[in-house]
Structure formats: structure tokens, C-alpha cells
Amino acid sequence: MVFDLLLIALAITLDPLPLMAFVLLVSSARGVWKGLVFILGWLACFVGVIAIVLAVTGGQPPAPKSPPSTGVLVAKLVIGVLLVVYGAHRHRRRRQRRDRERTPSGTAADSPRSPTASDPSVVSRSPEPAGTTGRDDSAPSPGSAQDPPRRKRSRPSLGAMLDRGAIWPAAGVAVFLQPWGLVAAGAVTVVEANTSHTSTWLVLFGFCLLATASLLAAELYVVLRPARAQARLLALRGWMEAHAQQAIVLGCLLVGLLLTGKSIYGLTG
């Protein structure tokens, strides 16, 4: 269980999408407070999931070869297969996008031919003089200045609230950007936890800490070196944006293959 949880936590903390959003938050107005609220919302997800799992299991792992144990292994297998399929899908999409970017654009022969005077199907028409069309050209058209459209009041978006300096929506952003597939993998692994041992609590604490390590490092950097941190974090975000797909694919494949292999071994062993 220890190795599995640490690997899952490492995949979560290296997920580039939440970290890129976090960099934008801490680089905006009241960024330090927004980052703190983001981290609190991020940690609340882990604590809530672990609390639910331990409440269901009673802090004791299911007996081997029992129906609950088999159900957990099946759940691990399903989550592992889904992670592998998702990682392979992202990898295939990345390759297709890269191939399209390398493909040269179409030539002039492939572009649609515009009609010319040499085309017998095209008949030129001279503009009709005013007053011969049978329409009253002086009548106002619908939607003109005489009938201005009414504007509907829209509620401020989450991004607009964050731009105005609101800090609490950052917690919602953390929940939304949580890699729930990896969190689900951690949840089925926590089923094996035996809370009667102190080491189990240390492992669970280490899981939460490691899964939040990248966010905590960025937050501390902004607090200690605010002027230098913004420029470097934005540069780091640009690098992560160029390599985000590779990181997501690698994390999903590693965790997915680990869960799939261990669950198949447990079901057939």
C-alpha cells in the first residue's frame, strides 16, 4: 500500500494542469491568499475522500479472498484499465495533432476555384436601379438603430470574480481541477489501510503532503520572493504548457498499469 500511495501522490503533484492554473492565481491580485485558499480546497478533497473510505471500512482492511476484498480488486482493475485507456487516448490525440501540424497546407490546385467570366454557368448581372425592385428602400430594416436590442444581465463568471480579487472561488477551482481519476486510484488503495498502526496515519499524511508538494513549493516561493517568483513561475507555466500532454500520459499509464497488474495478480493468485 505504501508504494502505491506514494506513486499516486507523485503523479498527482506532477499533474501540470492544476499547477498551471495555480500559477495564474498566485500571479493575479491577492495571489497569495488565492493560492492559500486553493491549497486548502485541494487538501480538503484528499481528507474528505480518505475519511469516507475509512468510515466505510472501519479502519480495517477486508479479509483476503472475501467478497469485499474481491470487490476492491475489481474496482482497482476497472480504474487501472480506464487510466491506461485515457493515457493511450491522450497520446494518440497528441500524435495526430503533431502530424497535422507537420502536414503542409493545401496547394492552390486543391483550393476551390472561384467563378470567372470564362465560366458559362456564371451570368453577370448589372445592378438594378433604385425603385425597380418593388420594395420600399426607405423602410427601416429589422434590428436597425430605431429598434435597439435589449441587453440581458449576466451573472459574473468565476474568472471575472477571481480577476476582481475574490479569493474563495479559488477553492472551487481546486476541486474542479482535481485529477479525480488518480484520486479514485488512491481511494481504492486506502481501503487496505489498517488504522490501528501509527505508521498508517503517517503514510496517509505523507500521501496528502506529497500530493500537494508542488503547490506548497510555489506558494512558499511567492511568499518569500514575490518579485522574482512571478516571472519564474510564469516561465515555468509556459514550459509546462508545452509538455503537459507528455506528463499526463506518463502519469496515467504508470498508475494504470500498476493498478491493473496488481489487481489481476490478486484476482488470479
Tab-separated table of C-alpha atoms in Angstrom:
chain	number	residue	atom	x	y	z
A	1	MET	CA	0.000	0.000	0.000
A	2	VAL	CA	2.809	2.434	0.862
A	3	PHE	CA	4.494	2.288	-2.546
A	4	ASP	CA	1.167	2.535	-4.374
A	5	LEU	CA	0.059	5.601	-2.432
A	6	LEU	CA	3.390	7.364	-2.873
A	7	LEU	CA	3.383	6.719	-6.621
A	8	ILE	CA	-0.190	8.005	-6.936
A	9	ALA	CA	0.650	11.083	-4.863
A	10	LEU	CA	3.678	11.747	-7.076
A	11	ALA	CA	1.517	11.515	-10.206
A	12	ILE	CA	-0.980	13.950	-8.662
A	13	THR	CA	1.595	16.541	-7.614
A	14	LEU	CA	3.243	16.439	-11.061
A	15	ASP	CA	-0.049	16.887	-12.907
A	16	PRO	CA	0.595	20.063	-14.929
A	17	LEU	CA	-2.985	21.309	-15.343
A	18	PRO	CA	-3.677	22.218	-11.677
A	19	LEU	CA	-0.199	23.677	-11.306
A	20	MET	CA	-0.611	25.893	-14.379
A	21	ALA	CA	-3.914	27.220	-13.031
A	22	PHE	CA	-2.302	27.751	-9.625
A	23	VAL	CA	0.485	29.830	-11.186
A	24	LEU	CA	-2.093	32.118	-12.787
A	25	LEU	CA	-3.891	32.513	-9.474
A	26	VAL	CA	-0.820	33.461	-7.463
A	27	SER	CA	0.259	35.878	-10.205
A	28	SER	CA	-3.023	37.846	-10.011
A	29	ALA	CA	-4.274	40.371	-7.455
A	30	ARG	CA	-4.251	38.994	-3.884
A	31	GLY	CA	-2.460	35.979	-5.321
A	32	VAL	CA	-1.016	34.756	-2.016
A	33	TRP	CA	-4.467	34.479	-0.437
A	34	LYS	CA	-5.935	32.874	-3.559
A	35	GLY	CA	-3.120	30.324	-3.532
A	36	LEU	CA	-3.747	29.552	0.128
A	37	VAL	CA	-7.467	29.005	-0.452
A	38	PHE	CA	-6.667	26.845	-3.494
A	39	ILE	CA	-4.379	24.660	-1.375
A	40	LEU	CA	-6.996	24.358	1.364
A	41	GLY	CA	-9.619	23.252	-1.162
A	42	TRP	CA	-7.100	20.854	-2.707
A	43	LEU	CA	-6.297	19.266	0.653
A	44	ALA	CA	-9.962	19.136	1.650
A	45	CYS	CA	-10.624	16.794	-1.279
A	46	PHE	CA	-7.973	14.315	-0.083
A	47	VAL	CA	-9.077	14.483	3.552
A	48	GLY	CA	-12.722	14.020	2.598
A	49	VAL	CA	-12.048	11.020	0.351
A	50	ILE	CA	-9.817	9.332	2.958
A	51	ALA	CA	-12.381	9.974	5.707
A	52	ILE	CA	-15.172	8.431	3.634
A	53	VAL	CA	-13.091	5.337	2.822
A	54	LEU	CA	-12.050	4.812	6.444
A	55	ALA	CA	-15.630	5.305	7.601
A	56	VAL	CA	-16.790	2.583	5.223
A	57	THR	CA	-14.039	0.102	6.091
A	58	GLY	CA	-13.929	0.946	9.799
A	59	GLY	CA	-10.174	1.408	9.544
A	60	GLN	CA	-9.604	-2.312	8.930
A	61	PRO	CA	-8.683	-3.887	5.587
A	62	PRO	CA	-11.041	-6.578	4.225
A	63	ALA	CA	-10.103	-10.191	4.774
A	64	PRO	CA	-8.238	-11.834	1.870
A	65	LYS	CA	-10.367	-13.802	-0.617
A	66	SER	CA	-13.539	-12.362	0.879
A	67	PRO	CA	-16.274	-10.736	-1.250
A	68	PRO	CA	-15.291	-7.202	-0.122
A	69	SER	CA	-11.657	-7.914	-0.972
A	70	THR	CA	-12.639	-9.214	-4.406
A	71	GLY	CA	-14.817	-6.166	-4.978
A	72	VAL	CA	-11.897	-3.868	-4.163
A	73	LEU	CA	-9.655	-5.727	-6.598
A	74	VAL	CA	-12.289	-5.452	-9.325
A	75	ALA	CA	-12.606	-1.720	-8.646
A	76	LYS	CA	-8.819	-1.397	-8.881
A	77	LEU	CA	-8.832	-3.261	-12.175
A	78	VAL	CA	-11.552	-1.033	-13.636
A	79	ILE	CA	-9.821	2.178	-12.553
A	80	GLY	CA	-6.454	0.922	-13.810
A	81	VAL	CA	-7.839	-0.022	-17.208
A	82	LEU	CA	-9.620	3.330	-17.505
A	83	LEU	CA	-6.405	5.203	-16.690
A	84	VAL	CA	-4.462	3.214	-19.284
A	85	VAL	CA	-7.145	3.811	-21.925
A	86	TYR	CA	-7.268	7.513	-21.101
A	87	GLY	CA	-3.486	7.825	-21.256
A	88	ALA	CA	-3.352	5.992	-24.583
A	89	HIS	CA	-6.157	8.196	-25.913
A	90	ARG	CA	-4.324	11.378	-24.929
A	91	HIS	CA	-1.122	10.049	-26.516
A	92	ARG	CA	-2.914	9.217	-29.755
A	93	ARG	CA	-4.525	12.658	-29.888
A	94	ARG	CA	-1.156	14.311	-29.317
A	95	ARG	CA	0.410	12.365	-32.186
A	96	GLN	CA	-2.476	13.179	-34.522
A	97	ARG	CA	-2.222	16.870	-33.683
A	98	ARG	CA	1.523	16.802	-34.248
A	99	ASP	CA	1.068	15.063	-37.618
A	100	ARG	CA	-1.482	17.663	-38.712
A	101	GLU	CA	0.914	20.463	-37.792
A	102	ARG	CA	3.689	18.853	-39.852
A	103	THR	CA	1.446	18.287	-42.896
A	104	PRO	CA	1.907	21.094	-45.470
A	105	SER	CA	-1.121	23.156	-46.290
A	106	GLY	CA	-3.088	22.501	-49.450
A	107	THR	CA	-1.876	23.952	-52.779
A	108	ALA	CA	-3.758	26.305	-54.986
A	109	ALA	CA	-4.973	23.404	-57.131
A	110	ASP	CA	-6.725	21.900	-54.157
A	111	SER	CA	-8.460	25.145	-53.191
A	112	PRO	CA	-11.961	25.774	-54.569
A	113	ARG	CA	-11.931	27.656	-57.911
A	114	SER	CA	-13.689	30.991	-57.847
A	115	PRO	CA	-16.160	31.682	-60.645
A	116	THR	CA	-14.870	33.855	-63.521
A	117	ALA	CA	-16.225	35.297	-66.681
A	118	SER	CA	-14.950	32.280	-68.648
A	119	ASP	CA	-17.334	30.006	-66.788
A	120	PRO	CA	-20.511	29.762	-68.914
A	121	SER	CA	-22.608	28.980	-65.829
A	122	VAL	CA	-21.900	32.425	-64.420
A	123	VAL	CA	-24.048	35.210	-65.769
A	124	SER	CA	-23.141	38.748	-64.832
A	125	ARG	CA	-25.932	40.982	-63.719
A	126	SER	CA	-25.918	44.724	-63.668
A	127	PRO	CA	-27.194	46.423	-60.547
A	128	GLU	CA	-30.853	47.265	-60.714
A	129	PRO	CA	-31.754	50.908	-60.446
A	130	ALA	CA	-33.372	52.109	-57.307
A	131	GLY	CA	-37.132	51.856	-57.180
A	132	THR	CA	-37.464	48.927	-59.604
A	133	THR	CA	-37.358	46.101	-57.115
A	134	GLY	CA	-40.817	46.639	-55.760
A	135	ARG	CA	-39.521	47.203	-52.216
A	136	ASP	CA	-39.663	50.360	-50.208
A	137	ASP	CA	-35.936	51.057	-49.742
A	138	SER	CA	-36.678	53.792	-47.252
A	139	ALA	CA	-38.342	51.363	-44.807
A	140	PRO	CA	-36.174	50.554	-41.797
A	141	SER	CA	-34.832	47.025	-41.643
A	142	PRO	CA	-35.364	44.846	-38.562
A	143	GLY	CA	-32.734	45.332	-35.889
A	144	SER	CA	-31.818	48.839	-37.079
A	145	ALA	CA	-30.954	51.766	-34.861
A	146	GLN	CA	-34.655	52.561	-34.415
A	147	ASP	CA	-35.160	49.262	-32.581
A	148	PRO	CA	-32.104	48.741	-30.318
A	149	PRO	CA	-31.681	45.205	-28.909
A	150	ARG	CA	-32.174	44.709	-25.224
A	151	ARG	CA	-29.164	43.601	-23.214
A	152	LYS	CA	-29.602	40.791	-20.736
A	153	ARG	CA	-27.864	40.948	-17.422
A	154	SER	CA	-25.484	38.016	-16.990
A	155	ARG	CA	-24.078	36.740	-13.755
A	156	PRO	CA	-20.344	37.305	-13.256
A	157	SER	CA	-18.282	34.290	-14.254
A	158	LEU	CA	-15.818	32.540	-11.971
A	159	GLY	CA	-12.901	34.028	-13.876
A	160	ALA	CA	-14.338	37.541	-13.532
A	161	MET	CA	-14.781	37.053	-9.790
A	162	LEU	CA	-11.165	35.948	-9.469
A	163	ASP	CA	-9.977	38.908	-11.543
A	164	ARG	CA	-11.792	41.276	-9.183
A	165	GLY	CA	-9.831	39.851	-6.256
A	166	ALA	CA	-12.327	37.347	-4.808
A	167	ILE	CA	-10.393	34.594	-3.052
A	168	TRP	CA	-12.985	31.975	-2.096
A	169	PRO	CA	-13.784	30.874	-5.683
A	170	ALA	CA	-10.195	29.574	-5.787
A	171	ALA	CA	-11.337	26.647	-3.624
A	172	GLY	CA	-13.892	25.713	-6.283
A	173	VAL	CA	-11.193	25.861	-8.938
A	174	ALA	CA	-9.103	23.430	-6.863
A	175	VAL	CA	-11.990	20.969	-6.616
A	176	PHE	CA	-12.731	21.269	-10.336
A	177	LEU	CA	-9.106	20.724	-11.397
A	178	GLN	CA	-8.533	17.794	-9.063
A	179	PRO	CA	-7.331	14.738	-11.058
A	180	TRP	CA	-10.237	12.616	-9.871
A	181	GLY	CA	-9.103	9.525	-11.732
A	182	LEU	CA	-5.885	9.442	-9.718
A	183	VAL	CA	-7.790	10.338	-6.539
A	184	ALA	CA	-10.074	7.356	-7.151
A	185	ALA	CA	-6.983	5.172	-7.526
A	186	GLY	CA	-5.765	6.448	-4.168
A	187	ALA	CA	-9.169	5.794	-2.594
A	188	VAL	CA	-9.248	2.110	-3.538
A	189	THR	CA	-5.690	1.805	-2.225
A	190	VAL	CA	-6.614	3.373	1.123
A	191	VAL	CA	-9.099	0.503	1.585
A	192	GLU	CA	-6.086	-1.607	2.594
A	193	ALA	CA	-5.196	0.817	5.422
A	194	ASN	CA	-5.124	-0.505	8.984
A	195	THR	CA	-5.614	2.487	11.252
A	196	SER	CA	-4.633	0.541	14.365
A	197	HIS	CA	-0.988	1.168	13.410
A	198	THR	CA	0.584	4.593	13.811
A	199	SER	CA	2.598	4.079	10.639
A	200	THR	CA	-0.638	4.007	8.634
A	201	TRP	CA	-1.517	7.528	9.734
A	202	LEU	CA	1.975	8.672	8.799
A	203	VAL	CA	1.579	7.153	5.351
A	204	LEU	CA	-1.791	8.873	4.846
A	205	PHE	CA	-0.326	12.179	5.995
A	206	GLY	CA	2.622	11.699	3.650
A	207	PHE	CA	0.214	10.970	0.798
A	208	CYS	CA	-1.636	14.269	1.329
A	209	LEU	CA	1.622	16.181	1.761
A	210	LEU	CA	3.302	14.740	-1.331
A	211	ALA	CA	0.186	15.240	-3.471
A	212	THR	CA	0.269	18.946	-2.509
A	213	ALA	CA	4.055	19.419	-2.552
A	214	SER	CA	4.283	21.279	-5.873
A	215	LEU	CA	1.548	23.736	-4.855
A	216	LEU	CA	3.117	24.313	-1.443
A	217	ALA	CA	6.520	24.957	-3.037
A	218	ALA	CA	5.052	27.518	-5.438
A	219	GLU	CA	3.111	29.231	-2.629
A	220	LEU	CA	6.175	29.489	-0.408
A	221	TYR	CA	8.222	30.823	-3.305
A	222	VAL	CA	5.669	33.573	-3.917
A	223	VAL	CA	5.601	34.477	-0.213
A	224	LEU	CA	9.380	34.599	0.199
A	225	ARG	CA	10.383	36.017	-3.199
A	226	PRO	CA	7.302	37.743	-4.632
A	227	ALA	CA	9.016	39.829	-7.323
A	228	ARG	CA	11.229	37.061	-8.659
A	229	ALA	CA	8.640	34.306	-8.219
A	230	GLN	CA	6.031	35.676	-10.609
A	231	ALA	CA	8.381	35.908	-13.585
A	232	ARG	CA	9.902	32.487	-12.996
A	233	LEU	CA	6.580	30.775	-12.303
A	234	LEU	CA	5.065	32.213	-15.467
A	235	ALA	CA	8.089	30.965	-17.424
A	236	LEU	CA	7.631	27.563	-15.786
A	237	ARG	CA	3.972	27.608	-16.796
A	238	GLY	CA	4.971	28.174	-20.416
A	239	TRP	CA	7.312	25.190	-20.288
A	240	MET	CA	4.645	23.008	-18.645
A	241	GLU	CA	2.098	24.028	-21.245
A	242	ALA	CA	4.401	22.680	-23.959
A	243	HIS	CA	4.960	19.384	-22.082
A	244	ALA	CA	1.601	18.940	-20.343
A	245	GLN	CA	0.390	16.122	-22.573
A	246	GLN	CA	3.501	14.004	-22.019
A	247	ALA	CA	3.234	14.366	-18.233
A	248	ILE	CA	-0.460	13.437	-18.182
A	249	VAL	CA	0.084	10.416	-20.414
A	250	LEU	CA	3.048	9.178	-18.372
A	251	GLY	CA	1.247	9.558	-15.044
A	252	CYS	CA	-1.916	7.822	-16.227
A	253	LEU	CA	-0.019	4.938	-17.813
A	254	LEU	CA	2.224	4.327	-14.791
A	255	VAL	CA	-0.572	4.344	-12.225
A	256	GLY	CA	-2.963	2.488	-14.530
A	257	LEU	CA	-0.511	-0.303	-15.310
A	258	LEU	CA	0.391	-0.653	-11.632
A	259	LEU	CA	-3.245	-0.990	-10.536
A	260	THR	CA	-4.096	-3.311	-13.416
A	261	GLY	CA	-1.152	-5.629	-12.773
A	262	LYS	CA	-1.665	-5.842	-9.005
A	263	SER	CA	-5.413	-6.380	-9.313
A	264	ILE	CA	-5.017	-9.152	-11.899
A	265	TYR	CA	-2.390	-10.807	-9.691
A	266	GLY	CA	-4.715	-10.592	-6.703
A	267	LEU	CA	-7.706	-11.981	-8.587
A	268	THR	CA	-5.824	-14.898	-10.133
A	269	GLY	CA	-3.427	-15.639	-7.271
